[in-house]
Amino acid sequence: MSTNRDTSVPWSTALLTAVAAVSWSFLAMSVTAALALHLLGADAAGSLGPMSAAAVVLSVNGRVVPSGNAGILGLEGARAEAAVDIAPLGVGLVGALLLAWIFLRSLRSAGTAPAELAARAGAVLLVFLAMLAAFGWAGNDTVTIDGSALPLGDLGDMPDIGLPDEIAGLLPDDLGDGLAGLGGAEVTVAFRCDMGATLAGGALWAAGVLLLALLVSRRVPLPRGWEAAHRTVRPAAAAVCSVLLLAVAAGWAAACWAAAGDDHPARIFGSALLCGPNGVWLGLSLGLFVPWRGLATGELARVLPDPLDRLLTGSGSERPVGVLRLAELDGRVWWLVAAAAAAMLCAGVLTAVRTPPGGSRAAFALRCGTCLGVATAVALPPAGVLADVDAAANVSVLGFEAFGTRLGL
């Protein structure tokens, strides 16, 4: 199945299509990020615009570097440190779907001659990088956090940390009481976009979205010589993508159900919009017995669902995370295995329906199963890498850590 038109490349049409695809994609991501952050109450600490831009940058494989400082009771030597390495897949998924949809619609009537296909994809990449650079420039701001809300615990009785007498004599007698309340604490966290890493990561993200869209679409013809991919690769790839999207939809439905009986439904809706696919694809991979490792300390451990929080909390080092270990804490984890098996069965049915018949039933089943297995093996590692989480925050005073928290998966 191929369509080739040996005509000159319509650069003006390709550029207009690229502008439309990229503009709608970034607009959808911006609205999704802004709504999610507003529901989470993030706009109470800083400007919503730069934070939304930074979230969009992170969602397309960009990099945002945080840094900060703290002023506690007028003392010098207090500093705040933070690190974040997480892709809000809920934001990125919305943008990827719109980008792929508009790109594929332009190919239905334009044909897929190699030169024209390369021109249209190249135009999308160039416009995408230009828009990403603008968002990276806008995604720079400073957030101020009320130190009295930080979970520093009871620091009223300060331990003897062995300070020299000359230094200890300079400290106020009620330093411990002051640190316990932190009524005058002010923590500022600045974040900026690492433009080089962002543009490189964004180029890979956009190219991957366009390639995946071309592989899973059944209505867009492939260039000459790719007919075998239409018969073998496309059915399995489309089935795996359909199952992953179906799992995300089920996760959002579960979030709506959980929000209906929660005291803070806005937080659940905001978290689902921002990072719903992260949790769903993590659960799906766990159900397929994919091994993970995790670490959680401090307040960030509270964002983990049960029993994952119980497994990871209380240890200063990484722990293996798997279905067997989680099932020891909560037997309902075995439902992840059942859900993953049902998802793969659904993917197998979709692959068989979309694969052109041929040969005996056994050969046909073997061909479909092999293609699905290869497609799943190719799809799961990138999904797992995108679902990785690494976040940390720390406030230190005079060289000792007063508040530290970290989350890694």
Coordinates of C-alpha atoms in Angstrom, one line a residue:
M1 CA 0.0 0.0 0.0
S2 CA 1.9 3.1 -1.2
T3 CA 1.3 6.4 -2.9
N4 CA 4.1 8.3 -4.6
R5 CA 3.9 11.6 -6.4
D6 CA 7.1 12.8 -8.1
T7 CA 6.4 16.4 -7.8
S8 CA 8.2 19.3 -6.2
V9 CA 8.0 19.6 -2.5
P10 CA 5.3 22.1 -1.5
W11 CA 7.3 24.0 1.1
S12 CA 4.7 26.6 1.9
T13 CA 2.0 24.0 2.6
A14 CA 4.4 21.9 4.7
L15 CA 5.4 25.0 6.7
L16 CA 1.8 26.0 7.3
T17 CA 0.9 22.5 8.4
A18 CA 3.9 22.4 10.7
V19 CA 2.9 25.7 12.3
A20 CA -0.7 24.5 12.8
A21 CA 0.4 21.2 14.3
V22 CA 3.0 22.6 16.7
S23 CA 0.8 25.6 17.7
W24 CA -2.2 23.4 18.7
S25 CA 0.1 20.9 20.4
F26 CA 1.8 23.5 22.6
L27 CA -1.5 25.3 23.3
A28 CA -3.1 22.0 24.5
M29 CA 0.0 21.2 26.7
S30 CA 0.0 24.8 28.1
V31 CA -3.7 24.6 29.1
T32 CA -3.3 21.1 30.6
A33 CA -0.2 22.1 32.6
A34 CA -1.8 25.3 33.8
L35 CA -5.0 23.6 34.9
A36 CA -3.2 20.8 36.7
L37 CA -0.9 23.2 38.5
H38 CA -3.8 25.4 39.5
L39 CA -5.7 22.4 40.9
L40 CA -2.6 21.4 42.9
G41 CA -2.4 24.9 44.3
A42 CA 1.0 25.6 42.8
D43 CA 0.0 29.1 41.7
A44 CA -0.1 30.2 45.4
A45 CA 3.7 30.0 45.5
G46 CA 4.6 31.6 42.2
S47 CA 3.5 32.8 38.8
L48 CA 1.4 30.2 36.9
G49 CA 2.7 31.2 33.5
P50 CA 6.4 30.3 34.0
M51 CA 5.6 27.2 36.0
S52 CA 3.3 26.0 33.2
A53 CA 6.0 26.7 30.6
A54 CA 8.5 24.7 32.7
A55 CA 6.1 21.8 33.0
V56 CA 5.7 21.8 29.2
V57 CA 9.4 21.8 28.8
L58 CA 9.8 18.8 31.1
S59 CA 6.9 16.9 29.4
V60 CA 8.7 16.9 26.0
N61 CA 12.0 15.5 27.4
G62 CA 13.5 18.9 28.3
R63 CA 15.5 19.8 31.4
V64 CA 14.7 22.3 34.1
V65 CA 17.3 23.1 36.7
P66 CA 16.2 24.3 40.1
S67 CA 18.3 26.2 42.6
G68 CA 17.5 28.1 45.8
N69 CA 18.5 29.7 49.0
A70 CA 16.9 30.2 52.4
G71 CA 16.8 33.0 54.9
I72 CA 16.1 31.7 58.4
L73 CA 15.7 34.3 61.2
G74 CA 18.3 36.4 59.5
L75 CA 21.0 33.8 59.8
E76 CA 23.6 33.5 57.1
G77 CA 24.7 30.1 55.8
A78 CA 21.2 28.7 55.2
R79 CA 20.6 27.3 51.7
A80 CA 17.9 25.4 49.9
E81 CA 18.7 22.7 47.3
A82 CA 16.3 21.0 45.0
A83 CA 16.5 18.6 42.0
V84 CA 13.8 17.3 39.7
D85 CA 13.9 14.8 36.9
I86 CA 10.4 13.8 36.0
A87 CA 8.4 14.0 32.8
P88 CA 4.7 15.0 33.4
L89 CA 3.4 12.5 30.8
G90 CA -0.1 13.7 31.2
V91 CA 0.9 17.0 29.6
G92 CA 3.2 15.5 27.0
L93 CA 0.6 12.9 26.0
V94 CA -2.0 15.6 25.1
G95 CA 0.6 17.4 23.0
A96 CA 1.8 14.2 21.3
L97 CA -1.7 13.2 20.3
L98 CA -2.5 16.5 18.7
L99 CA 0.8 16.8 17.0
A100 CA 0.5 13.3 15.5
W101 CA -3.1 13.7 14.5
I102 CA -2.6 17.0 12.5
F103 CA 0.6 15.6 10.9
L104 CA -1.1 12.5 9.8
R105 CA -4.1 14.3 8.4
S106 CA -1.7 16.4 6.2
L107 CA -0.3 13.2 4.8
R108 CA -3.6 11.6 3.8
S109 CA -4.0 14.0 0.9
A110 CA -0.4 14.9 0.2
G111 CA 1.0 11.6 -0.6
T112 CA 4.1 10.0 1.0
A113 CA 6.9 10.4 -1.5
P114 CA 10.2 10.2 0.5
A115 CA 11.2 13.8 -0.4
E116 CA 7.8 15.3 0.6
L117 CA 7.6 13.1 3.8
A118 CA 11.1 14.3 4.9
A119 CA 10.2 17.9 4.1
R120 CA 7.0 17.8 6.1
A121 CA 8.6 16.0 9.1
G122 CA 11.6 18.4 8.9
A123 CA 9.3 21.4 8.9
V124 CA 7.5 20.1 12.0
L125 CA 10.8 19.5 13.8
L126 CA 12.1 23.0 13.0
V127 CA 8.9 24.8 14.1
F128 CA 8.7 22.6 17.2
L129 CA 12.3 23.5 18.3
A130 CA 11.6 27.2 17.8
M131 CA 8.5 27.0 19.9
L132 CA 10.3 24.9 22.5
A133 CA 13.1 27.5 22.7
A134 CA 10.4 30.2 23.4
F135 CA 8.9 28.1 26.2
G136 CA 12.3 27.4 27.6
W137 CA 13.0 31.1 27.7
A138 CA 9.6 31.7 29.4
G139 CA 10.1 28.8 31.9
N140 CA 12.4 30.7 34.3
D141 CA 11.1 32.1 37.6
T142 CA 11.5 32.1 41.3
V143 CA 9.0 30.5 43.7
T144 CA 8.8 31.6 47.4
I145 CA 7.8 29.0 50.0
D146 CA 6.7 29.7 53.5
G147 CA 9.2 28.1 55.7
S148 CA 6.7 27.7 58.6
A149 CA 4.9 25.1 56.4
L150 CA 8.0 23.0 56.0
P151 CA 7.9 19.7 57.9
L152 CA 11.0 20.2 59.9
G153 CA 9.8 18.2 62.8
D154 CA 10.5 19.1 66.5
L155 CA 13.8 21.0 66.5
G156 CA 13.2 22.7 69.8
D157 CA 15.7 20.7 71.6
M158 CA 18.8 21.1 69.5
P159 CA 21.4 18.3 69.9
D160 CA 25.0 19.1 70.6
I161 CA 26.6 19.1 67.2
G162 CA 30.1 20.0 68.5
L163 CA 30.5 23.5 67.4
P164 CA 33.6 25.4 68.5
D165 CA 33.0 27.7 71.5
E166 CA 33.9 30.8 69.4
I167 CA 31.1 30.0 66.9
A168 CA 28.7 28.7 69.5
G169 CA 29.0 32.0 71.4
L170 CA 27.8 33.9 68.4
L171 CA 24.5 32.0 68.1
P172 CA 21.4 33.1 69.9
D173 CA 20.3 31.1 72.9
D174 CA 16.9 30.4 71.4
L175 CA 18.1 29.1 68.1
G176 CA 16.5 25.7 68.7
D177 CA 13.1 27.3 69.5
G178 CA 13.4 29.5 66.5
L179 CA 14.2 26.7 64.1
A180 CA 11.3 24.7 65.5
G181 CA 8.8 27.4 64.5
L182 CA 10.7 28.9 61.5
G183 CA 8.2 31.7 61.7
G184 CA 10.7 34.0 59.9
A185 CA 11.9 31.4 57.3
E186 CA 11.6 32.2 53.6
V187 CA 12.7 29.6 51.1
T188 CA 13.1 30.7 47.5
V189 CA 13.5 28.2 44.7
A190 CA 14.5 29.5 41.2
F191 CA 14.2 27.3 38.2
R192 CA 15.6 27.8 34.7
C193 CA 15.7 25.8 31.5
D194 CA 18.9 24.2 30.3
M195 CA 18.4 25.2 26.7
G196 CA 21.0 22.9 25.1
A197 CA 19.7 19.7 26.9
T198 CA 16.1 20.8 26.3
L199 CA 16.5 21.3 22.5
A200 CA 18.3 18.0 22.1
G201 CA 15.7 16.1 24.2
G202 CA 12.8 17.9 22.5
A203 CA 14.2 17.0 19.0
L204 CA 14.3 13.3 20.0
W205 CA 10.8 13.5 21.5
A206 CA 9.2 15.2 18.5
A207 CA 11.0 12.8 16.0
G208 CA 9.8 9.8 18.1
V209 CA 6.2 11.1 18.0
L210 CA 6.2 11.6 14.2
L211 CA 7.8 8.2 13.6
L212 CA 5.4 6.4 15.9
A213 CA 2.5 8.2 14.4
L214 CA 3.5 7.0 10.9
L215 CA 4.0 3.4 12.1
V216 CA 0.6 3.1 13.9
S217 CA -1.6 4.8 11.3
R218 CA -3.6 2.5 9.1
R219 CA -5.0 5.2 6.8
V220 CA -1.7 7.0 5.8
P221 CA 0.1 5.1 3.0
L222 CA 3.7 4.3 3.4
P223 CA 6.5 5.1 0.9
R224 CA 7.4 2.6 -1.7
G225 CA 9.4 -0.3 -0.3
W226 CA 7.7 -0.1 3.1
E227 CA 4.8 -2.4 2.2
A228 CA 6.1 -5.2 4.5
A229 CA 6.0 -2.8 7.5
H230 CA 2.3 -2.1 6.7
R231 CA 1.5 -5.9 7.0
T232 CA 3.7 -6.7 10.0
V233 CA 4.8 -3.7 12.1
R234 CA 1.8 -1.5 11.9
P235 CA -0.8 -3.9 13.3
A236 CA 1.3 -4.8 16.4
A237 CA 2.5 -1.2 17.0
A238 CA -1.1 0.2 16.7
A239 CA -2.3 -2.5 19.1
V240 CA 0.3 -1.7 21.7
C241 CA -0.3 2.1 21.5
S242 CA -4.1 1.5 21.7
V243 CA -3.7 -0.5 24.9
L244 CA -1.4 2.0 26.5
L245 CA -3.9 4.8 25.7
L246 CA -6.7 2.7 27.0
A247 CA -4.8 2.1 30.2
V248 CA -4.3 5.8 30.6
A249 CA -8.1 6.4 30.1
A250 CA -8.8 3.8 32.7
G251 CA -6.4 5.5 35.1
W252 CA -8.1 8.8 34.6
A253 CA -11.5 7.2 35.2
A254 CA -10.1 5.7 38.4
A255 CA -8.8 9.1 39.5
C256 CA -12.3 10.6 39.0
W257 CA -13.8 7.8 41.1
A258 CA -11.2 8.4 43.9
A259 CA -11.8 12.1 43.8
A260 CA -15.5 11.7 44.3
G261 CA -14.9 10.4 47.8
D262 CA -11.9 12.4 48.8
D263 CA -11.7 15.6 50.9
H264 CA -9.4 17.2 48.3
P265 CA -10.6 16.2 44.9
A266 CA -8.8 19.1 43.2
R267 CA -5.4 17.6 44.2
I268 CA -6.4 14.2 42.7
F269 CA -7.6 15.7 39.5
G270 CA -4.4 17.9 39.2
S271 CA -2.1 14.9 39.9
A272 CA -4.0 12.8 37.3
L273 CA -3.8 15.5 34.7
L274 CA -0.1 16.1 35.3
C275 CA 1.4 12.6 35.9
G276 CA -1.5 10.1 35.4
P277 CA 0.3 8.2 32.6
N278 CA 3.4 7.9 34.8
G279 CA 1.6 5.9 37.4
V280 CA -0.5 3.9 35.0
W281 CA 2.5 2.8 32.9
L282 CA 4.4 2.0 36.1
G283 CA 1.6 -0.2 37.3
L284 CA 1.2 -1.9 33.9
S285 CA 4.9 -2.7 33.7
L286 CA 4.8 -4.1 37.3
G287 CA 1.9 -6.3 36.3
L288 CA 4.1 -7.6 33.5
F289 CA 6.8 -8.4 36.2
V290 CA 9.2 -5.7 35.0
P291 CA 11.6 -5.0 38.0
W292 CA 11.9 -1.5 39.4
R293 CA 14.0 0.1 42.1
G294 CA 12.8 2.9 44.4
L295 CA 13.8 5.2 47.2
A296 CA 11.5 7.5 49.3
T297 CA 12.4 9.6 52.3
G298 CA 10.7 12.6 54.0
E299 CA 7.5 14.2 52.8
L300 CA 7.8 13.2 49.2
A301 CA 7.0 9.6 50.3
R302 CA 3.4 10.7 51.0
V303 CA 2.7 11.1 47.3
L304 CA 3.2 7.4 46.7
P305 CA 0.1 5.1 46.7
D306 CA -0.2 2.3 49.2
P307 CA 1.5 -0.1 49.6
L308 CA 4.4 1.4 47.6
D309 CA 4.9 4.0 50.2
R310 CA 5.2 1.4 53.0
L311 CA 7.7 -0.6 51.0
L312 CA 10.0 2.3 50.3
T313 CA 9.6 4.5 53.4
G314 CA 12.1 4.0 56.2
S315 CA 15.2 3.1 54.2
G316 CA 18.0 5.4 53.2
S317 CA 18.9 3.2 50.2
E318 CA 17.2 1.9 47.1
R319 CA 15.0 -1.1 47.4
P320 CA 13.7 -3.5 44.7
V321 CA 10.1 -3.0 43.7
G322 CA 8.1 -5.9 42.2
V323 CA 4.8 -7.5 42.4
L324 CA 5.9 -10.2 44.8
R325 CA 7.2 -7.7 47.3
L326 CA 4.2 -5.4 47.0
A327 CA 1.8 -8.4 47.3
E328 CA 3.3 -9.3 50.7
L329 CA 2.0 -5.9 52.0
D330 CA -1.3 -5.9 50.1
G331 CA -2.8 -8.9 48.3
R332 CA -4.8 -6.6 46.0
V333 CA -1.6 -5.9 44.0
W334 CA -2.3 -9.2 42.2
W335 CA -5.0 -7.3 40.3
L336 CA -2.1 -5.5 38.5
V337 CA -1.1 -8.9 37.0
A338 CA -4.7 -9.6 36.0
A339 CA -5.1 -6.1 34.4
A340 CA -1.8 -6.5 32.5
A341 CA -2.8 -9.9 31.2
A342 CA -6.1 -8.5 30.1
A343 CA -4.4 -5.6 28.4
M344 CA -2.0 -8.0 26.5
L345 CA -4.9 -10.2 25.5
C346 CA -6.7 -7.2 24.1
A347 CA -3.5 -6.2 22.2
G348 CA -3.3 -9.7 20.8
V349 CA -6.9 -9.5 19.5
L350 CA -6.3 -6.1 18.0
T351 CA -3.1 -7.4 16.3
A352 CA -4.9 -10.4 14.9
V353 CA -7.8 -8.4 13.6
R354 CA -5.5 -5.9 11.8
T355 CA -3.0 -8.4 10.4
P356 CA -3.7 -9.6 6.8
P357 CA -4.6 -13.3 6.9
G358 CA -2.3 -15.9 5.4
G359 CA -1.1 -19.4 5.9
S360 CA -2.5 -21.9 8.5
R361 CA -4.1 -20.8 11.8
A362 CA -1.0 -21.8 13.8
A363 CA 1.3 -19.9 11.5
F364 CA -0.9 -16.9 11.6
A365 CA -1.1 -17.0 15.4
L366 CA 2.6 -17.4 15.6
R367 CA 3.2 -14.5 13.3
C368 CA 0.9 -12.2 15.2
G369 CA 2.3 -13.2 18.6
T370 CA 5.9 -12.7 17.4
C371 CA 5.1 -9.2 16.1
L372 CA 3.2 -8.3 19.2
G373 CA 6.1 -9.5 21.4
V374 CA 8.7 -7.5 19.5
A375 CA 6.5 -4.4 19.6
T376 CA 5.9 -4.8 23.3
A377 CA 9.6 -5.3 24.0
V378 CA 10.4 -2.1 22.0
A379 CA 7.7 0.0 23.6
L380 CA 8.1 -0.9 27.3
P381 CA 11.7 0.4 27.8
P382 CA 11.0 4.0 26.5
A383 CA 7.7 4.0 28.5
G384 CA 9.7 3.0 31.6
V385 CA 12.4 5.6 31.1
L386 CA 9.7 8.3 30.6
A387 CA 8.0 7.2 33.8
D388 CA 11.2 7.5 35.9
V389 CA 10.9 9.8 38.8
D390 CA 13.8 11.5 40.6
A391 CA 13.0 14.5 42.9
A392 CA 14.8 15.9 46.0
A393 CA 14.5 18.9 48.2
N394 CA 16.7 20.0 51.1
V395 CA 17.1 22.9 53.5
S396 CA 20.3 23.1 55.5
V397 CA 21.3 25.5 58.2
L398 CA 24.9 26.1 59.3
G399 CA 26.1 22.9 57.6
F400 CA 23.5 20.5 59.0
E401 CA 20.5 19.2 57.3
A402 CA 17.2 20.6 58.8
F403 CA 14.9 19.2 56.1
G404 CA 15.5 16.6 53.5
T405 CA 13.3 14.6 51.2
R406 CA 13.8 12.5 48.2
L407 CA 11.8 10.3 45.8
G408 CA 13.2 8.1 43.1
L409 CA 11.7 5.4 41.0

